[in-house]
PDB file of C-alpha atoms in Angstrom:
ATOM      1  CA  UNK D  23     151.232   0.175  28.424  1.00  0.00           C
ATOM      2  CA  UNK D  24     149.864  -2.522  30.017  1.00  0.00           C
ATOM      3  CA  UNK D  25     147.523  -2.381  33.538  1.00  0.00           C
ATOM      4  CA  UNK D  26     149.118  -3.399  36.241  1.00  0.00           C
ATOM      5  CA  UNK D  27     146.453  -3.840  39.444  1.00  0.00           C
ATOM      6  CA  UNK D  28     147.682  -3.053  42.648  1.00  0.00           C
ATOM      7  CA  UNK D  29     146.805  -5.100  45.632  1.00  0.00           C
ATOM      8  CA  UNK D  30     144.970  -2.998  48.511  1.00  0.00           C
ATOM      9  CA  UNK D  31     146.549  -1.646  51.487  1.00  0.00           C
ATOM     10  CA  UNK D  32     146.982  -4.568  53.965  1.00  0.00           C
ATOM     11  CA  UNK D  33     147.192  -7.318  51.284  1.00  0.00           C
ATOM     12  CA  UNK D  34     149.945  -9.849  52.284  1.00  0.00           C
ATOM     13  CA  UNK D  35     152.066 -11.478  49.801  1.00  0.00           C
ATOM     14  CA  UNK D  36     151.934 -14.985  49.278  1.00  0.00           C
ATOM     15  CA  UNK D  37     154.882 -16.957  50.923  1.00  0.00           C
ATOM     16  CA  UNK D  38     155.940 -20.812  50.552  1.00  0.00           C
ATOM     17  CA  UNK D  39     155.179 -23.543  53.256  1.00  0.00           C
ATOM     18  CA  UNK D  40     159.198 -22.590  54.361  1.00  0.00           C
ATOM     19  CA  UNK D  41     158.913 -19.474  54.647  1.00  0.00           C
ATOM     20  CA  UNK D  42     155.688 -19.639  56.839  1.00  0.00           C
ATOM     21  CA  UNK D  43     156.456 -22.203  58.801  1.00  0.00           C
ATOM     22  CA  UNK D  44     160.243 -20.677  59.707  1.00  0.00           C
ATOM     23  CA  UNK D  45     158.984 -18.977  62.744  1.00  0.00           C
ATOM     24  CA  UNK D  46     157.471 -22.448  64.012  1.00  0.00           C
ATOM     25  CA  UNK D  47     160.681 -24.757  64.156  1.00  0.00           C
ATOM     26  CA  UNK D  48     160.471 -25.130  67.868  1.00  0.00           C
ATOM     27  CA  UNK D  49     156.526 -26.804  67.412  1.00  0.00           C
ATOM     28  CA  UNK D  50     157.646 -28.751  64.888  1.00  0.00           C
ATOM     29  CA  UNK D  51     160.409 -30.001  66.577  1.00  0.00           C
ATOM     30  CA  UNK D  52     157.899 -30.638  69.752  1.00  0.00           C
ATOM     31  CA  UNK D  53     155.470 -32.497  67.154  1.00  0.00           C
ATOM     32  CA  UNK D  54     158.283 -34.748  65.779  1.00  0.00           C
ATOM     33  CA  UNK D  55     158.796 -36.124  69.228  1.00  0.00           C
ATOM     34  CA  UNK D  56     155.336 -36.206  70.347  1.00  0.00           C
ATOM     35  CA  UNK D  57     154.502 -38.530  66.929  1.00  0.00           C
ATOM     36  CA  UNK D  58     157.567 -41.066  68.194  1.00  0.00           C
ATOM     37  CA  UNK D  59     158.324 -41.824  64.405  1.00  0.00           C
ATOM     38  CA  UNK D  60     161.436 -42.089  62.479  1.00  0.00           C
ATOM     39  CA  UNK D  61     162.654 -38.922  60.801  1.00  0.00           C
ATOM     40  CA  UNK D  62     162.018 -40.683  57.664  1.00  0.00           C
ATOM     41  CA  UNK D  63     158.583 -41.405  58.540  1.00  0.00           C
ATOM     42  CA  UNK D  64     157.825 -37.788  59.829  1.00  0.00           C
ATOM     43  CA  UNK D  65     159.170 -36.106  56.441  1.00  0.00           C
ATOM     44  CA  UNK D  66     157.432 -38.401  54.342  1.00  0.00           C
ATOM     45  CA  UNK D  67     154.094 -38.346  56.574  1.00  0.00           C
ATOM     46  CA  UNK D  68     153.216 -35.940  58.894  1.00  0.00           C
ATOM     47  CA  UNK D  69     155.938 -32.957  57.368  1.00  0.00           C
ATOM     48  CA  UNK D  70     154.041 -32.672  54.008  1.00  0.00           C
ATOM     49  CA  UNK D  71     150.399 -32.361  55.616  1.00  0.00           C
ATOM     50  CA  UNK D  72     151.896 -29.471  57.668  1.00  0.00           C
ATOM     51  CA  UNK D  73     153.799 -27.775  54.400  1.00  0.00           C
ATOM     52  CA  UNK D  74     150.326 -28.082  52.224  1.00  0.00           C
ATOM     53  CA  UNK D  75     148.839 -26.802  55.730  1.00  0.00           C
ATOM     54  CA  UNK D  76     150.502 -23.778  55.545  1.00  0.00           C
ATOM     55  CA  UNK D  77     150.424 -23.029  52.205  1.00  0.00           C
ATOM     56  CA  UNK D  78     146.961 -23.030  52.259  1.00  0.00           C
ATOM     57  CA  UNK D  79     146.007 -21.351  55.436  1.00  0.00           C
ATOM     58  CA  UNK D  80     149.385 -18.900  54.914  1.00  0.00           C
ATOM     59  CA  UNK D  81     148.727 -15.974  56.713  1.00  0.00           C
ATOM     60  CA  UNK D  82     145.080 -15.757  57.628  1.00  0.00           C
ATOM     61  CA  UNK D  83     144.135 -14.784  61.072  1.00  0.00           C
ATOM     62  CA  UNK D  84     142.764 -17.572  63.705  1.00  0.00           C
ATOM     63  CA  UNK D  85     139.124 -16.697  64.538  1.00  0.00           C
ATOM     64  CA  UNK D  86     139.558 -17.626  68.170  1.00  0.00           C
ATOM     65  CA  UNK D  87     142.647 -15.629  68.307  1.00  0.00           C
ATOM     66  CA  UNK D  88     142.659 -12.502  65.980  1.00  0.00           C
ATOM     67  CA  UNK D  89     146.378 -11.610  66.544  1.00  0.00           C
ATOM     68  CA  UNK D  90     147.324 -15.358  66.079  1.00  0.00           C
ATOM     69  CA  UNK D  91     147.548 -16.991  62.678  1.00  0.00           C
ATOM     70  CA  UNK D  92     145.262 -19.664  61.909  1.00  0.00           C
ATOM     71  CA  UNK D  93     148.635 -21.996  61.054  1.00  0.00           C
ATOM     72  CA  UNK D  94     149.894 -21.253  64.387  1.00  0.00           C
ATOM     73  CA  UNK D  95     146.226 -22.271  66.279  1.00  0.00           C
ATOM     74  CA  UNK D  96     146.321 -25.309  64.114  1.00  0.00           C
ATOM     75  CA  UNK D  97     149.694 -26.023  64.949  1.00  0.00           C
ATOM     76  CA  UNK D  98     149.207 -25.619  68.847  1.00  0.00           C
ATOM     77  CA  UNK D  99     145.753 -27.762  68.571  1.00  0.00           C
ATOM     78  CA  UNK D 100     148.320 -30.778  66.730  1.00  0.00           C
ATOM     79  CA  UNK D 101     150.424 -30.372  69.651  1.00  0.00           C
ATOM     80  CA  UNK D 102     147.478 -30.479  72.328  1.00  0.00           C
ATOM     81  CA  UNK D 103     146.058 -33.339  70.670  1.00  0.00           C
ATOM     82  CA  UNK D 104     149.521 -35.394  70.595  1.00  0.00           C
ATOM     83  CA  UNK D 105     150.189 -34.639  74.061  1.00  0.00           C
ATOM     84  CA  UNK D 106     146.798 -36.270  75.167  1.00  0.00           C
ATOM     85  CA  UNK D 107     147.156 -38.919  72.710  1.00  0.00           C
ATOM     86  CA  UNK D 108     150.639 -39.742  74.468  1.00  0.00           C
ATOM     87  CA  UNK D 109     148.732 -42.657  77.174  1.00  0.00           C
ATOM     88  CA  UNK D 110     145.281 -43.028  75.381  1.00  0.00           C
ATOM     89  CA  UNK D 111     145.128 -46.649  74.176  1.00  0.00           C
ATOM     90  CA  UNK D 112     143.472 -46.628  71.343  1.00  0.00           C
ATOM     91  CA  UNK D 113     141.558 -47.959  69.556  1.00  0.00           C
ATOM     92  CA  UNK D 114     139.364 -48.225  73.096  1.00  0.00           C
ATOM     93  CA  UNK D 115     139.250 -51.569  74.254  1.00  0.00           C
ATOM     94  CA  UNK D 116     140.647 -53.566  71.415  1.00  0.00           C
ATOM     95  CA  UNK D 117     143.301 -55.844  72.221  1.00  0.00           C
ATOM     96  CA  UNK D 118     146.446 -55.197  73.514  1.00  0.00           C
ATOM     97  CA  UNK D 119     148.636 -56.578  70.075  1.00  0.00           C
ATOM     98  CA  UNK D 120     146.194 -54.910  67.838  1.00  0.00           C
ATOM     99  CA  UNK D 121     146.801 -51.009  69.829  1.00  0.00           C
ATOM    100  CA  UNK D 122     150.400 -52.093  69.125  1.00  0.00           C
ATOM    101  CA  UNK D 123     149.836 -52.958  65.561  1.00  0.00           C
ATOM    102  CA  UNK D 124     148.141 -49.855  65.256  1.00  0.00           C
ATOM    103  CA  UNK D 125     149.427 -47.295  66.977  1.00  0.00           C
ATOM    104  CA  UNK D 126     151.308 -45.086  64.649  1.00  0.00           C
ATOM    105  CA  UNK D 127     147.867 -44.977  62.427  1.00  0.00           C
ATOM    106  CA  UNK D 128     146.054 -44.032  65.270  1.00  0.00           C
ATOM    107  CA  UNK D 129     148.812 -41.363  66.374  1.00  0.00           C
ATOM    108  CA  UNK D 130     148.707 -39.891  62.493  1.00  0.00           C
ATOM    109  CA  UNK D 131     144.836 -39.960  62.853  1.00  0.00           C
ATOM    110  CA  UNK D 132     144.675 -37.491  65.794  1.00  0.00           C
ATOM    111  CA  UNK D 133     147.105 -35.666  63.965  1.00  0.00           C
ATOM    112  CA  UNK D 134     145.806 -34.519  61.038  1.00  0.00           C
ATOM    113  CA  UNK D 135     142.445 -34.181  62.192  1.00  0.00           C
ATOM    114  CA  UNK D 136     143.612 -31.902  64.555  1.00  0.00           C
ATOM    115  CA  UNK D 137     144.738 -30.031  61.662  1.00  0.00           C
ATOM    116  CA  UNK D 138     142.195 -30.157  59.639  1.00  0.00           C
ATOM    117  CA  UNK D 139     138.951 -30.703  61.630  1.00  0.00           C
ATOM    118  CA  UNK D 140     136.435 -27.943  60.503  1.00  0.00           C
ATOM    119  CA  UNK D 141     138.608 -26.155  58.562  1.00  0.00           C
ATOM    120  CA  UNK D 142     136.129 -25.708  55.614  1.00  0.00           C
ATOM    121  CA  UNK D 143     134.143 -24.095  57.915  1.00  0.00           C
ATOM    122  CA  UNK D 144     136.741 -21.685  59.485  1.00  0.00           C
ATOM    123  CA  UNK D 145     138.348 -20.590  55.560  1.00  0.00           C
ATOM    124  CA  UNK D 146     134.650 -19.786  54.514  1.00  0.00           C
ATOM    125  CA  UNK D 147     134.690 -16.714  57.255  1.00  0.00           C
ATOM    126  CA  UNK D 148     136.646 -15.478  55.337  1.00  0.00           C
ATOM    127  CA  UNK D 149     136.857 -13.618  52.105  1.00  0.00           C
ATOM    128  CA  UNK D 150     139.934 -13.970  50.532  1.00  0.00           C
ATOM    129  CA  UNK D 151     140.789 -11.876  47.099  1.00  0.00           C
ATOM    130  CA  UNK D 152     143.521 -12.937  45.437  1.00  0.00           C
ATOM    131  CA  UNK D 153     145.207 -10.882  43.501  1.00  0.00           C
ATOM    132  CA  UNK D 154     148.289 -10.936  40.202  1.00  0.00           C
ATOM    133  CA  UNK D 155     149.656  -8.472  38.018  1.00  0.00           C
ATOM    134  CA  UNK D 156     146.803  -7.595  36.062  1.00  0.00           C
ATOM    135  CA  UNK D 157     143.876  -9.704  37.371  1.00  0.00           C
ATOM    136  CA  UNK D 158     141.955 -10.403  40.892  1.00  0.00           C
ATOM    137  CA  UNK D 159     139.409 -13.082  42.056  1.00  0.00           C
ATOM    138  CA  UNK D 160     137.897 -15.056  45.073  1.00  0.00           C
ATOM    139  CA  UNK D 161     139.727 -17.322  46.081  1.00  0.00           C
ATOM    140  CA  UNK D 162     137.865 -20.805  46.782  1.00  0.00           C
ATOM    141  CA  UNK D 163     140.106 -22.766  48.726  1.00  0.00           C
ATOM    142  CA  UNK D 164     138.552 -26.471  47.797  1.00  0.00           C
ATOM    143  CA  UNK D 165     139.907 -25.925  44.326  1.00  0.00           C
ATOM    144  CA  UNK D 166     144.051 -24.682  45.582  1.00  0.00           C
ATOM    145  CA  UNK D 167     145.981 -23.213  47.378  1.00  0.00           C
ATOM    146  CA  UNK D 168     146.433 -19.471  47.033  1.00  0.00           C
ATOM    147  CA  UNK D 169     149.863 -20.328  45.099  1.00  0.00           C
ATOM    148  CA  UNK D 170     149.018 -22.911  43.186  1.00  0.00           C
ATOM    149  CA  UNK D 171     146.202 -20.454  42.070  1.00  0.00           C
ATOM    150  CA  UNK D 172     149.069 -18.235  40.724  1.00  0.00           C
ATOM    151  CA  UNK D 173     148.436 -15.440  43.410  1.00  0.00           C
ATOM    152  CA  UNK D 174     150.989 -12.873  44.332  1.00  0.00           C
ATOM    153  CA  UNK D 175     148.883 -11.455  47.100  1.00  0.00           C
ATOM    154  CA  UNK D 176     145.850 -11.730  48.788  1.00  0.00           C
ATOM    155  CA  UNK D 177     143.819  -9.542  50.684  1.00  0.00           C
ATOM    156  CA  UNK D 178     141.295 -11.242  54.030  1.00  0.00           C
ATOM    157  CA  UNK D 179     138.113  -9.705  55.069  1.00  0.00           C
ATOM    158  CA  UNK D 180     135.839 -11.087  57.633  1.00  0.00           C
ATOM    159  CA  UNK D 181     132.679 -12.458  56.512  1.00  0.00           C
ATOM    160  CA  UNK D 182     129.402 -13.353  58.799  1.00  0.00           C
ATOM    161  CA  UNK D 183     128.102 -16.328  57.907  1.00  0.00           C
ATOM    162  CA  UNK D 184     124.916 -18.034  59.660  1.00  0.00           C
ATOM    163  CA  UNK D 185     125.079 -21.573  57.711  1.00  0.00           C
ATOM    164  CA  UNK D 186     128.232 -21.976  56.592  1.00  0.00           C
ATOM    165  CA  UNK D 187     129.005 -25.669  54.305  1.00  0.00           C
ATOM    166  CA  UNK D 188     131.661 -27.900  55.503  1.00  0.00           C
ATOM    167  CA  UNK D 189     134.231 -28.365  52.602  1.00  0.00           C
ATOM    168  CA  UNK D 190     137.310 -29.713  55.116  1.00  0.00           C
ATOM    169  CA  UNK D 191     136.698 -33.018  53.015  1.00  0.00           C
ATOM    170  CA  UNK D 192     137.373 -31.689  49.498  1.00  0.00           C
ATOM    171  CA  UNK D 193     140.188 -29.438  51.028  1.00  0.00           C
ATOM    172  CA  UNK D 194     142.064 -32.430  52.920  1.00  0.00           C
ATOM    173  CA  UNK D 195     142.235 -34.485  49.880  1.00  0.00           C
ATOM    174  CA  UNK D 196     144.683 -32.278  48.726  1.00  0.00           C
ATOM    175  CA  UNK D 197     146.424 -31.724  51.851  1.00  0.00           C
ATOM    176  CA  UNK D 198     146.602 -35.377  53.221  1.00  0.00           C
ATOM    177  CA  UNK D 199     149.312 -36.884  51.413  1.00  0.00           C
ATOM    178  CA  UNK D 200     149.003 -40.251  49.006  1.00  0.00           C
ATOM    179  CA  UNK D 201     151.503 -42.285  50.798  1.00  0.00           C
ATOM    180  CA  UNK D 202     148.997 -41.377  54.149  1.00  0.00           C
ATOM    181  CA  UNK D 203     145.569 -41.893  53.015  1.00  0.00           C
ATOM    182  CA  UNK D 204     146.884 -45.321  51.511  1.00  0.00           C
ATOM    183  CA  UNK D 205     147.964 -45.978  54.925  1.00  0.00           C
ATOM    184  CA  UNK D 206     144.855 -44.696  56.441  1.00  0.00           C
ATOM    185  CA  UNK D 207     142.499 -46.156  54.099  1.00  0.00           C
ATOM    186  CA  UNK D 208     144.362 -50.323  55.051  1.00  0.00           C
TER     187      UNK D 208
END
């Protein structure tokens, strides 16, 4: 017979990006407007930074917020930051052909880093066990994403940290997608 280990009470099951992000279709639908781009050029730009988003984040609680998710804080702060961005000419002082020119990089810009800005920090106050059929382990979130880990579950306890490191660079290479850091990096 073989050991099966059972999550603990309050463990939440892993979900996909759709699944998570189901109950958020008005904010992405706010978000897709806000950026001004193409359909095409949301899906295959800002739509995949939000699916890899959630599917990392899934449901962990915001620390600001405790009975708010930390994808629906980072979702509202995307927003917030779009809205501003919306008469900012940017960047400041350049001339007016180049803010044309680059406008939609500079819209993506405050985009994801209102995504992803500090979030190293933030997933390190927590401890996150992830758990499968017969096995459990910390989860370190610079190396996956709780399902590309092969998690069924995972269970979220606070943790108080007094120096935490910043690993939102190693975590947003996997988030950011190719086609946008190519863009980003021109």
């Amino acid at each position: 017979m073989a050991l099966v280990l059972r999550p603990p009470a309050g463990a939440t099951a892993v979900a996909t990006a759709a699944a998570l992000l189901a109950d958020h279709k008005a904010t992405l639908a706010a978000l897709y407007q806000l950026t001004g781009t193409s359909a095409a050029q949301f899906d295959a730009l800002y739509r995949p930074l939000v699916e890899r988003l959630a599917e990392w984040v899934q449901r962990l609680p915001s620390l600001i917020e405790p009975k708010q998710t930390l994808l629906s804080e980072r979702l509202f702060s995307a927003e917030r930051a779009l809205s501003r961005r919306r008469g900012v000419f940017l960047p400041p002082g350049a001339e007016p052909e180049r803010i044309a020119y680059e406008a939609d990089v500079w819209t993506y810009a405050v985009f994801s880093i209102a995504l992803l800005r500090a979030l190293g920090p933030t997933l390190a106050r927590w401890q996150v066990t992830l758990y499968v059929t017969q096995q459990q382990w910390r989860w370190l979130p610079w190396q996956a994403s709780m399902q590309e880990a092969g998690a069924q579950y995972y269970h979220v306890k606070r943790r108080n940290l007094a120096n935490e490191r910043d690993t939102t660079p190693l975590i947003a290479h996997h988030m950011v997608p190719a086609l946008a850091q190519n863009w980003l990096w021109d």
